[in-house]
mmCIF file of C-alpha atoms and ligand atoms in Angstrom:
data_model
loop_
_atom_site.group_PDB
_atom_site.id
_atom_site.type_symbol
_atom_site.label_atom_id
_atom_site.label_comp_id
_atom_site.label_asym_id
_atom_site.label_seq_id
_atom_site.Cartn_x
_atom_site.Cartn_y
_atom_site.Cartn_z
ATOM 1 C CA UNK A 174 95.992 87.719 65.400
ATOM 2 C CA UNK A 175 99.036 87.019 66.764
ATOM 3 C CA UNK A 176 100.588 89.632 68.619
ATOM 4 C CA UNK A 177 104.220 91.334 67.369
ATOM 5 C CA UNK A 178 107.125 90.383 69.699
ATOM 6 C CA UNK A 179 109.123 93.732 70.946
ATOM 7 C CA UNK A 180 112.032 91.777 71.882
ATOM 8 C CA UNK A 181 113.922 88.787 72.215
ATOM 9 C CA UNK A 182 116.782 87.350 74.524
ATOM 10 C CA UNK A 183 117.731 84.412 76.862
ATOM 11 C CA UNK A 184 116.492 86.013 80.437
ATOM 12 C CA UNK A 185 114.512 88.433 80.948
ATOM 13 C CA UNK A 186 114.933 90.772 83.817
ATOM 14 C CA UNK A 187 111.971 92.736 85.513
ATOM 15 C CA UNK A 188 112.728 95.481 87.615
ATOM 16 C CA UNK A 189 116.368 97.922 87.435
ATOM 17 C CA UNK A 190 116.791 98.223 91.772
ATOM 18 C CA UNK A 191 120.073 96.667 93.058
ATOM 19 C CA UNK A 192 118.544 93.294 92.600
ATOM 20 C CA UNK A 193 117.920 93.492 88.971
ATOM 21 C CA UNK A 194 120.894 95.456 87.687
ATOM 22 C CA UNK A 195 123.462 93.229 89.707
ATOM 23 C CA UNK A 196 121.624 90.321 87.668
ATOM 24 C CA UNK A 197 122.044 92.230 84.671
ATOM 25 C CA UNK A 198 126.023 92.389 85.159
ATOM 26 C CA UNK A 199 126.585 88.290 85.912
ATOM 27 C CA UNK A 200 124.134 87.507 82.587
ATOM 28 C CA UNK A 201 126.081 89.940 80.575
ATOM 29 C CA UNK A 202 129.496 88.697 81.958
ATOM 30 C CA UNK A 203 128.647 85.002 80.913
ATOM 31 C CA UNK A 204 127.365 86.150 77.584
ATOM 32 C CA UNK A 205 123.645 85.042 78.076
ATOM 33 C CA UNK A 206 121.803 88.396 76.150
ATOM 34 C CA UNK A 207 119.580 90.170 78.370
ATOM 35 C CA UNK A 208 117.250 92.840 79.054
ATOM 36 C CA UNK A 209 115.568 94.957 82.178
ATOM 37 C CA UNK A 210 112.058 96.015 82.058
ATOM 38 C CA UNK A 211 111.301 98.465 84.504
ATOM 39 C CA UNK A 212 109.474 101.273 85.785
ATOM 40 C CA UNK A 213 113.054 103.375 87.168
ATOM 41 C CA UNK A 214 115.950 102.789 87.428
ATOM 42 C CA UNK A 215 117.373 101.948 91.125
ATOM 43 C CA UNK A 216 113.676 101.129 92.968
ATOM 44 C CA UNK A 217 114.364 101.592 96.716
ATOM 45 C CA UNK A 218 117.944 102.317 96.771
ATOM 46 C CA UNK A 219 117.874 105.326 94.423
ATOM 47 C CA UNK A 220 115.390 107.176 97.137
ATOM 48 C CA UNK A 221 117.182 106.007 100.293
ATOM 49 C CA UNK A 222 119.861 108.573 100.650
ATOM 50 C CA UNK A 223 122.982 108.241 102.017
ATOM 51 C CA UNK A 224 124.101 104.428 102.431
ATOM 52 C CA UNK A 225 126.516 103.570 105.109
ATOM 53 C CA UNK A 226 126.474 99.737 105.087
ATOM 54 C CA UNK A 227 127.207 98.576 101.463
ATOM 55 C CA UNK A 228 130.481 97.762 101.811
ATOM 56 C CA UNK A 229 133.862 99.250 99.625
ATOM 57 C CA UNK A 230 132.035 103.012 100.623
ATOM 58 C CA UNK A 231 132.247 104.470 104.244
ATOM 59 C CA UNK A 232 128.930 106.378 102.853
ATOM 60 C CA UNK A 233 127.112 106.870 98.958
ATOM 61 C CA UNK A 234 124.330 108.804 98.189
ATOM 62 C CA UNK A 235 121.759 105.460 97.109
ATOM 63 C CA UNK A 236 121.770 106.997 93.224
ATOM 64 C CA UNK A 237 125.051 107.504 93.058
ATOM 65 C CA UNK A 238 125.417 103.615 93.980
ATOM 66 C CA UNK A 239 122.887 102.941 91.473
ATOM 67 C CA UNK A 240 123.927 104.942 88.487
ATOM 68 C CA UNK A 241 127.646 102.929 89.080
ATOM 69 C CA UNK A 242 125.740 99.248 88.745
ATOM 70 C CA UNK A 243 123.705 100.975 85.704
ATOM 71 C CA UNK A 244 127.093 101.663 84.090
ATOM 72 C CA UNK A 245 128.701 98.465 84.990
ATOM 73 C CA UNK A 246 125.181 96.251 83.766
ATOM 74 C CA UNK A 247 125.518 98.276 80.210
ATOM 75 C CA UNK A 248 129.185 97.879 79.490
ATOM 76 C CA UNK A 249 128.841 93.966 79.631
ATOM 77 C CA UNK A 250 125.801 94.801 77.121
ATOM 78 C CA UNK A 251 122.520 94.616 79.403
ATOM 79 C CA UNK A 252 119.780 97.098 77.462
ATOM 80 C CA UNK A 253 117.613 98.812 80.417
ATOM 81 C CA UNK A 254 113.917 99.624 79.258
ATOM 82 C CA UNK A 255 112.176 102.074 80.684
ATOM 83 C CA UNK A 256 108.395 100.556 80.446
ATOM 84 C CA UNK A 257 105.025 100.503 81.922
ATOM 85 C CA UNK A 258 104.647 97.862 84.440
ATOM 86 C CA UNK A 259 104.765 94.455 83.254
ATOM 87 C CA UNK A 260 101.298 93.170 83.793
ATOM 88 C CA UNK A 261 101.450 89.632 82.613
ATOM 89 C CA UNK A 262 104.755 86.952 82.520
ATOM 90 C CA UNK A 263 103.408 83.524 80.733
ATOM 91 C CA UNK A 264 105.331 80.110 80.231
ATOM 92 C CA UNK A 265 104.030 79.744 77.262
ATOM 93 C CA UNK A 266 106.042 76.030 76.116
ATOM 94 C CA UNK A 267 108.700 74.439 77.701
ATOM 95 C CA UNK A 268 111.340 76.925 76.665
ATOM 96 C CA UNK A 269 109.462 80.369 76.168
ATOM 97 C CA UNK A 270 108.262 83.035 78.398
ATOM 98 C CA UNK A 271 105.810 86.091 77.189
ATOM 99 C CA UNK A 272 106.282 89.140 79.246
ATOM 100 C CA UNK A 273 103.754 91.907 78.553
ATOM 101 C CA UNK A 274 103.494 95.247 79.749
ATOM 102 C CA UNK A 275 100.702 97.701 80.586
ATOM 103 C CA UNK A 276 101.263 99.267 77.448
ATOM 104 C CA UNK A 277 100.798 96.327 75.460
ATOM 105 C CA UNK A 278 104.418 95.522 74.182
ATOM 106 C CA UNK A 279 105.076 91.751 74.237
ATOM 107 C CA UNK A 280 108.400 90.538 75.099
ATOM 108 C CA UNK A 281 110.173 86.709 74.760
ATOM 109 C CA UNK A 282 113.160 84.822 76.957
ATOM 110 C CA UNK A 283 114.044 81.278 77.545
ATOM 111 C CA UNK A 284 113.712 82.583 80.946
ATOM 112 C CA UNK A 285 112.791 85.187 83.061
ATOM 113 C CA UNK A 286 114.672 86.636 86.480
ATOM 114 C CA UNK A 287 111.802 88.896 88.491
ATOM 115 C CA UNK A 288 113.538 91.424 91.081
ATOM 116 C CA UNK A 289 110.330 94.131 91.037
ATOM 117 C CA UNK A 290 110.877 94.620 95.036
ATOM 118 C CA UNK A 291 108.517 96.324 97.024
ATOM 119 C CA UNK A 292 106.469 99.652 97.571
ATOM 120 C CA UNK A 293 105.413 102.137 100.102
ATOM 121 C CA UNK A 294 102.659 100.688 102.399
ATOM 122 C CA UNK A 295 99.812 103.685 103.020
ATOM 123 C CA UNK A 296 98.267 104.354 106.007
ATOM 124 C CA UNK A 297 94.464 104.373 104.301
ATOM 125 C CA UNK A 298 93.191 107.579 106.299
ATOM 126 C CA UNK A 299 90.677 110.416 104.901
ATOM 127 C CA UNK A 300 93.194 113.151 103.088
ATOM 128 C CA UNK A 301 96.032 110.499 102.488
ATOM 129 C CA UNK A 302 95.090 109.771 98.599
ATOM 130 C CA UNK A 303 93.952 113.359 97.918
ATOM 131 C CA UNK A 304 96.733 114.980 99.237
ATOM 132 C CA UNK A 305 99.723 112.897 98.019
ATOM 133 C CA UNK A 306 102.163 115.237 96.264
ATOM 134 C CA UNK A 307 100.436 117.902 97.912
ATOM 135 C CA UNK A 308 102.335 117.394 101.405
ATOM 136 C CA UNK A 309 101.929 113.756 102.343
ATOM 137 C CA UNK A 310 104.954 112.069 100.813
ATOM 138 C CA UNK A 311 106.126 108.431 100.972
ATOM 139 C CA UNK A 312 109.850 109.618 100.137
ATOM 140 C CA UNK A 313 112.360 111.303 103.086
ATOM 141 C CA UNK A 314 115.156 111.973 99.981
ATOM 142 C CA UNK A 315 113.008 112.973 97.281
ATOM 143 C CA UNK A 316 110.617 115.612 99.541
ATOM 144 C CA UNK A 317 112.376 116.528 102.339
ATOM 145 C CA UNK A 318 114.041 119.899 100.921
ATOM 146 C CA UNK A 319 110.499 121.098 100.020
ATOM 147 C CA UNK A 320 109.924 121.573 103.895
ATOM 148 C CA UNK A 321 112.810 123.485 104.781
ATOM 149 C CA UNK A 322 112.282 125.115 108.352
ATOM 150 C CA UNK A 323 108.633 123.904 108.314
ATOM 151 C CA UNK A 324 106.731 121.482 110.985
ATOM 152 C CA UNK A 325 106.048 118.096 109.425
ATOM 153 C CA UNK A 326 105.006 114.921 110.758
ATOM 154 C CA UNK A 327 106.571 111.403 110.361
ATOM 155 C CA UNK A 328 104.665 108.550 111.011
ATOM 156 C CA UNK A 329 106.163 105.262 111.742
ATOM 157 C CA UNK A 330 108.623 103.495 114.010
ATOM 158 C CA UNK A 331 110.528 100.888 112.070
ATOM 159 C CA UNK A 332 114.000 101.232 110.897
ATOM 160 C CA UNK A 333 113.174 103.383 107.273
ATOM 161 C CA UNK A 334 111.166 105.473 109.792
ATOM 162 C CA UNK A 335 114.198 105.981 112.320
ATOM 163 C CA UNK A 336 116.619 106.369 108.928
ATOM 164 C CA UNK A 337 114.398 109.143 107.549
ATOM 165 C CA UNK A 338 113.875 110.812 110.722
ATOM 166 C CA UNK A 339 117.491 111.189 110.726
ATOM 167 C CA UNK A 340 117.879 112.798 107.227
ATOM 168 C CA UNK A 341 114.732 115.255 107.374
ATOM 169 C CA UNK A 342 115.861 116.334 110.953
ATOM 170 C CA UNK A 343 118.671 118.249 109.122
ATOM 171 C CA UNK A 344 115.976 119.869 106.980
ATOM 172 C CA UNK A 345 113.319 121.045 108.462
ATOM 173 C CA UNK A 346 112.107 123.034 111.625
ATOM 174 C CA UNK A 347 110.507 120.521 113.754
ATOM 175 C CA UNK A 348 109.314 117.019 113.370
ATOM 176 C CA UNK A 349 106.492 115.205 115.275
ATOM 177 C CA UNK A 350 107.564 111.334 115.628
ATOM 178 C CA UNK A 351 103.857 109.316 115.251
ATOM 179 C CA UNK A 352 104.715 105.808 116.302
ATOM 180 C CA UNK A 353 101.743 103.430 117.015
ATOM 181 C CA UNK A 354 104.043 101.518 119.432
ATOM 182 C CA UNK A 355 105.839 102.961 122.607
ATOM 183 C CA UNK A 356 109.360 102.875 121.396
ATOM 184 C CA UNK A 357 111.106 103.285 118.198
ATOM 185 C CA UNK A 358 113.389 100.274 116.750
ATOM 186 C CA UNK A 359 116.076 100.250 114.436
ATOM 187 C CA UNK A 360 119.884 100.641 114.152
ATOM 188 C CA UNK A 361 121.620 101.004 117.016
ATOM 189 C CA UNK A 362 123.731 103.873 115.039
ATOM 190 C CA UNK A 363 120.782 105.361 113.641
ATOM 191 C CA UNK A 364 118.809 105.338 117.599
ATOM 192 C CA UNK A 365 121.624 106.822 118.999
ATOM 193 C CA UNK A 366 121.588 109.785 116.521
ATOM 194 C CA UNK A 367 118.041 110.540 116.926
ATOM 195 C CA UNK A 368 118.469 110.569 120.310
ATOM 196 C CA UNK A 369 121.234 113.737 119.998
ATOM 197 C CA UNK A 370 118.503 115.374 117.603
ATOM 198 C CA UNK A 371 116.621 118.409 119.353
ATOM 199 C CA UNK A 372 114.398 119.175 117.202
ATOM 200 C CA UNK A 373 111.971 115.760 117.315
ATOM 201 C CA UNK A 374 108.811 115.211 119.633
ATOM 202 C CA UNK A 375 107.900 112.585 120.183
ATOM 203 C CA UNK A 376 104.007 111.026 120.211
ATOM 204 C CA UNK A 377 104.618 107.269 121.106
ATOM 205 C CA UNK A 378 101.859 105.097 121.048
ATOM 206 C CA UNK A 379 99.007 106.901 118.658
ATOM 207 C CA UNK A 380 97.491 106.265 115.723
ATOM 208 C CA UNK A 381 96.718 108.541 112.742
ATOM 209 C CA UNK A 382 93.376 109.493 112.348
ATOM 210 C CA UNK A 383 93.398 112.078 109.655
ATOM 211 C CA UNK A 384 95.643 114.325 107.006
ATOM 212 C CA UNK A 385 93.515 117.958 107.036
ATOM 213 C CA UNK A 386 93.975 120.167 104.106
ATOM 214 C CA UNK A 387 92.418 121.060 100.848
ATOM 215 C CA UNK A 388 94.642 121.805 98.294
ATOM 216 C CA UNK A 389 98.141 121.503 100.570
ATOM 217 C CA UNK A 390 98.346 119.654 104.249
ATOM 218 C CA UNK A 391 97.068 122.065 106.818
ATOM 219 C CA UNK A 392 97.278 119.546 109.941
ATOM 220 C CA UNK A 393 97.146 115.810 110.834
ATOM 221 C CA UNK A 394 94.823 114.422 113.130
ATOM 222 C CA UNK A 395 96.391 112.147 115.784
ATOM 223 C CA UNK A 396 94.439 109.771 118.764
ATOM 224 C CA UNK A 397 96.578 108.826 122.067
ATOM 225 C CA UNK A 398 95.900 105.001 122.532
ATOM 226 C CA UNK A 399 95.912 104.935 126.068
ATOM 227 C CA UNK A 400 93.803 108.155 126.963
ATOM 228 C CA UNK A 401 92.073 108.360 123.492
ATOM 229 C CA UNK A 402 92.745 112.002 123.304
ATOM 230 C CA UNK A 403 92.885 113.446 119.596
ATOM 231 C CA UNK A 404 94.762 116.666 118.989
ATOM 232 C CA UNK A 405 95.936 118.197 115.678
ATOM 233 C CA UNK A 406 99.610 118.927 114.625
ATOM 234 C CA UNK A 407 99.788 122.159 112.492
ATOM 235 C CA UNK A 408 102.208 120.371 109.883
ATOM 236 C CA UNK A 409 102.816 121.636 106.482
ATOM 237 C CA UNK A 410 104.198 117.908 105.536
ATOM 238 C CA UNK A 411 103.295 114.463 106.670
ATOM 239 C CA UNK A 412 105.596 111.766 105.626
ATOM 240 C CA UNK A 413 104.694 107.967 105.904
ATOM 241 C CA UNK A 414 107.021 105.246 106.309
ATOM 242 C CA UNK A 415 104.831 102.328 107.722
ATOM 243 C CA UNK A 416 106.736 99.204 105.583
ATOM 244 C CA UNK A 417 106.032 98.108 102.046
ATOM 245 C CA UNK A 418 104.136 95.431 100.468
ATOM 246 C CA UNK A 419 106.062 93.456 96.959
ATOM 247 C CA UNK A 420 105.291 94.130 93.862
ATOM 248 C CA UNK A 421 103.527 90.595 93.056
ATOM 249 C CA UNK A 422 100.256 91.781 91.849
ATOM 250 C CA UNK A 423 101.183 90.279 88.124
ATOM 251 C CA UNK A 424 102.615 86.834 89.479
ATOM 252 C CA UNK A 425 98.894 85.435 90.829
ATOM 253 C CA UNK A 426 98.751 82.320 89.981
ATOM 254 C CA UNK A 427 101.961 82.428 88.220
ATOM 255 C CA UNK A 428 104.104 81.224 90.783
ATOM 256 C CA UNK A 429 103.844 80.774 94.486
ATOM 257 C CA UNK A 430 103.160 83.570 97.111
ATOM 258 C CA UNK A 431 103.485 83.638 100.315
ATOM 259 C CA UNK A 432 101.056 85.167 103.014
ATOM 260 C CA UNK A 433 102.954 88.467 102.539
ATOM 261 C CA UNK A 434 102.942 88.171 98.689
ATOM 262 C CA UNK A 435 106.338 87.478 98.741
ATOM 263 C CA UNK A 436 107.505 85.248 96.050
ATOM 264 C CA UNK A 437 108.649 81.896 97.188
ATOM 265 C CA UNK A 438 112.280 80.885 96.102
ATOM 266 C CA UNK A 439 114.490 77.893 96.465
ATOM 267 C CA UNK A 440 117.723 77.674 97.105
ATOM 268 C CA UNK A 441 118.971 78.434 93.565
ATOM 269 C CA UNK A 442 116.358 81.395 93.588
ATOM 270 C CA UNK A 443 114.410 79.123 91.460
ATOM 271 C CA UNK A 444 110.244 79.844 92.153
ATOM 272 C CA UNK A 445 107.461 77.210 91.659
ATOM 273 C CA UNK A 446 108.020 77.724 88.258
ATOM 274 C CA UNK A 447 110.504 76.171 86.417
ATOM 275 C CA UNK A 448 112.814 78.707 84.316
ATOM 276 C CA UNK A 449 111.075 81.336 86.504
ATOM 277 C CA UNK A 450 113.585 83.133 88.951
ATOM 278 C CA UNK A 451 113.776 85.976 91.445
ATOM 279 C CA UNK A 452 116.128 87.776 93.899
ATOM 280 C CA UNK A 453 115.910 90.850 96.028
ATOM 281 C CA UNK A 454 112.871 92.362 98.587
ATOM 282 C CA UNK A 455 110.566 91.216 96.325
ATOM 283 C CA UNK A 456 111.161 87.154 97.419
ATOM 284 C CA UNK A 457 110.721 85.411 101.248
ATOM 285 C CA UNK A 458 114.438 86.001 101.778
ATOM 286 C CA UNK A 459 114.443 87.738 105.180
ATOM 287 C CA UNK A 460 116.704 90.687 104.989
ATOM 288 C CA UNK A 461 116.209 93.430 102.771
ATOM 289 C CA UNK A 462 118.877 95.273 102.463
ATOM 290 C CA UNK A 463 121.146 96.716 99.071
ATOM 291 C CA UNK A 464 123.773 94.368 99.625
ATOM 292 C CA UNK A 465 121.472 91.766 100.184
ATOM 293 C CA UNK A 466 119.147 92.333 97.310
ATOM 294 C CA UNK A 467 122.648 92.512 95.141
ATOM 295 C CA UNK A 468 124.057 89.124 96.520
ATOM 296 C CA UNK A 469 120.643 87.849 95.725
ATOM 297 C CA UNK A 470 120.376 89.223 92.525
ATOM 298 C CA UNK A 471 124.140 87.304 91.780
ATOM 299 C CA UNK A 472 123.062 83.884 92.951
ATOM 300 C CA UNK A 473 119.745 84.184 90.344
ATOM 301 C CA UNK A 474 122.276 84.803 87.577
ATOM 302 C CA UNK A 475 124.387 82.385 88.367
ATOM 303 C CA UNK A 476 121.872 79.498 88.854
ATOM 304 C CA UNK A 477 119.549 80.750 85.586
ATOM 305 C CA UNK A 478 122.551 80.755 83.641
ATOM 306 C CA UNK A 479 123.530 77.057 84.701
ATOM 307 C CA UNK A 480 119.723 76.185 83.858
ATOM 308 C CA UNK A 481 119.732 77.765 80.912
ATOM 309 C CA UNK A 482 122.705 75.882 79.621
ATOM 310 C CA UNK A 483 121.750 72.584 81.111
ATOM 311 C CA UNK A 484 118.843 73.036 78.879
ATOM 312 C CA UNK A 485 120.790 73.450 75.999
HETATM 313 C C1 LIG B 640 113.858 104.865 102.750
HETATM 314 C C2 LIG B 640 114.707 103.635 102.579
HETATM 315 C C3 LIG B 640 115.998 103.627 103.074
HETATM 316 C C4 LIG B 640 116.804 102.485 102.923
HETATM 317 N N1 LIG B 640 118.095 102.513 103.391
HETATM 318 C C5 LIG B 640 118.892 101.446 103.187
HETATM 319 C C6 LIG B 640 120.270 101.482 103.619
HETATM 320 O O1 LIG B 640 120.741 102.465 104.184
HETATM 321 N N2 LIG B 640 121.025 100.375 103.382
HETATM 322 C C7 LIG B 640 120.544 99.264 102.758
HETATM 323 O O2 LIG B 640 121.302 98.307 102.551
HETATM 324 N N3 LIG B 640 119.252 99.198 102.354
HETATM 325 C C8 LIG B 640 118.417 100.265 102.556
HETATM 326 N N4 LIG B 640 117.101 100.217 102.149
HETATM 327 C C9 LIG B 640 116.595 98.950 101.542
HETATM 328 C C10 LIG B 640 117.041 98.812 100.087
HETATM 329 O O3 LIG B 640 116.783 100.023 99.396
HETATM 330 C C11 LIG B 640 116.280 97.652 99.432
HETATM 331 O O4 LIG B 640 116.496 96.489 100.189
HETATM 332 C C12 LIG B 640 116.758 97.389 98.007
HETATM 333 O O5 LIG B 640 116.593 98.536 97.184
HETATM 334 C C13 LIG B 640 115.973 96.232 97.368
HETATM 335 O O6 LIG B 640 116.409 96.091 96.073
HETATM 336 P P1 LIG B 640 115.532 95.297 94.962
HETATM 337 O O7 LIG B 640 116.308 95.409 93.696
HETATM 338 O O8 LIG B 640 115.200 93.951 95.467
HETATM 339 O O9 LIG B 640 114.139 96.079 94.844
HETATM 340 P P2 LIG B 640 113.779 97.617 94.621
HETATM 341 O O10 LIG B 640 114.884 98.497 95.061
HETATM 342 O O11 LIG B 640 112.439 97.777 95.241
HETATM 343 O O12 LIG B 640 113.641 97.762 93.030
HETATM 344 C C14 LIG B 640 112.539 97.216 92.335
HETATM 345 C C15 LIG B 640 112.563 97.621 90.858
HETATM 346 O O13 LIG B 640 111.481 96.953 90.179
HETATM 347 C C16 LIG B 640 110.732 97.887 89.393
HETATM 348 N N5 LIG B 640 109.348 97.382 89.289
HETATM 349 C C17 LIG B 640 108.438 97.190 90.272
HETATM 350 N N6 LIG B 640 107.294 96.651 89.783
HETATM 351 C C18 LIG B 640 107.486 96.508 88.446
HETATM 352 C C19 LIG B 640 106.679 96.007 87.381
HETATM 353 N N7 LIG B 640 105.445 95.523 87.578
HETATM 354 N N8 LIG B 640 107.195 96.027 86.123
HETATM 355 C C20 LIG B 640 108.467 96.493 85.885
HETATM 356 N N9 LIG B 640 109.270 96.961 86.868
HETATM 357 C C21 LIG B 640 108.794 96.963 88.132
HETATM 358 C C22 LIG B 640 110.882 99.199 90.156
HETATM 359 O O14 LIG B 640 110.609 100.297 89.282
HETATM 360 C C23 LIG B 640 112.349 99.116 90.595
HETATM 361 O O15 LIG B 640 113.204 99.500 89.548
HETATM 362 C C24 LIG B 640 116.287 101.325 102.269
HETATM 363 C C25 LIG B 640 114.978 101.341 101.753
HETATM 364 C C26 LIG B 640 114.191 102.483 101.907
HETATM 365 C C27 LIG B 640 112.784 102.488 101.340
#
């Protein structure tokens, strides 16, 4: 039996972060009819606090940022859908895309834009899985008030590391910098403010052994590279911010990957396959960044649009 299509317009847009909704707001302006699937609205940005580099603000909380492109993508008539995660996107003639989601609903597009960016990378250590939501956290913004004047742990040493550092040092009591390297890198602004900080100590060039705890985090077991020394940090929190992977589990063999699962885009933000687009963290374009992802997100609108009516 054929299955019952949901919905129906020209593009298709999978994922509501800066990417997608920016995408949303060029289709709508040149009249093609579109739609977001999504799991949330605002992906990345909507959890990464205050935002001091997107520019027309001096500084905007991430969801306030978001909830103003939301606004914008639904007055020129974008619908957003709050869904399970698409699971499947099919060319299924020379003109149609099927888009299904985990829940089963079928969608249809002359074609489809993806911008489903990326997620948290985990650090794959005993007590990490069982004690998510129960103080190991992959989100500075949404969990750092929880740990108000405790001890928690932050393990990484990238820029989102350096960035959250900065925000939960306002928070809480102490924090215990894990870095597997020996130094920290990111912003220059955002170095030089951790470096005014008092209450961070540092543990530069360890790796993380072990989250302790049964019900809640109790402790985190850390191992000194150089002297192999393990000692535990009596942390009530342990927050992880090692990178992220993209969300291209659905596109295998759909379009082409590279070795970091990126999707690979040409110039028009075209993929491998034809009528298939996609803009933001979740392609091989190098920065990732709001503005970025939104720039991107423009130039797939822009280019699917002139496809769309050089089919026509
Ligand atoms: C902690 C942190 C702090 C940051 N700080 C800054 C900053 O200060 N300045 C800056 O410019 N950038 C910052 N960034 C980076 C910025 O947030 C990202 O570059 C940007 O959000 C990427 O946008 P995107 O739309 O490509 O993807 P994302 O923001 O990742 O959005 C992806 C969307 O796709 C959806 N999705 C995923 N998979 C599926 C699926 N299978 N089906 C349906 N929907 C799906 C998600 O629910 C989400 O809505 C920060 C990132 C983090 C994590």
């Amino acid at each position: 039996m054929t299955k019952k299509i949901e919905k129906k317009a020209d593009v298709i847009v999978i994922g509501a972060g800066p990417a997608g909704l920016t995408t949303s707001i060029y289709l709508g302006r040149d009249k093609f009819s579109n739609f977001i699937l999504t799991g949330d609205v605002g992906g990345q940005t909507a959890v990464s606090g205050e935002i001091e580099n997107f520019p027309g603000y001096v500084s905007i909380p991430g969801l306030e940022l978001i909830q103003k492109m939301k606004t914008q993508a639904e007055k020129w008539g974008s619908e957003v859908i709050s869904t399970e995660p698409v699971k499947k996107v099919e060319k299924v003639d020379e003109n149609t895309f099927h888009v299904e989601a985990e829940d089963g609903h079928l969608y249809e597009a002359k074609a489809v834009i993806i911008t489903s960016g990326k997620k948290y990378r985990k650090l794959g250590i005993p007590g990490e899985e069982e004690l998510t939501g129960k103080g190991v956290s992959f989100c500075a913004t949404c969990d750092g008030p929880l740990f108000r004047d405790k001890e928690i742990a932050l393990i990484g040493g990238g820029n989102s590391a350096v960035k959250a550092m900065v925000q939960l040092a306002t928070m809480v009591k102490k924090i215990h910098s894990i870095n597997i390297n020996p130094e920290l890198t990111g912003e220059a602004v955002l170095l030089d403010k951790i470096n005014s900080l008092k209450n961070i100590e540092s543990h530069p060039n360890s790796d993380t052994m072990k989250i302790l705890g049964d019900t809640l985090v109790e402790g985190l077991v850390i191992k000194n590279k150089d002297s192999e020394n393990e000692i535990t940090l009596d942390v009530a929190g342990v927050f992880v911010e090692i990178g992220s992977v993209p969300n291209t589990d659905y596109l295998q063999n759909v379009c082409n990957l590279n070795e970091r699962g990126e999707i690979e885009v040409d110039k028009t933000n075209m993929t491998s396959q034809e009528g298939l687009f996609a803009a933001g963290d979740v392609t091989d374009v190098l920065a990732k960044q709001t503005i970025i992802a939104c720039g991107e997100g423009a130039k797939a609108a822009i280019h699917t649009a002139n496809y769309l009516r050089n089919k026509s």
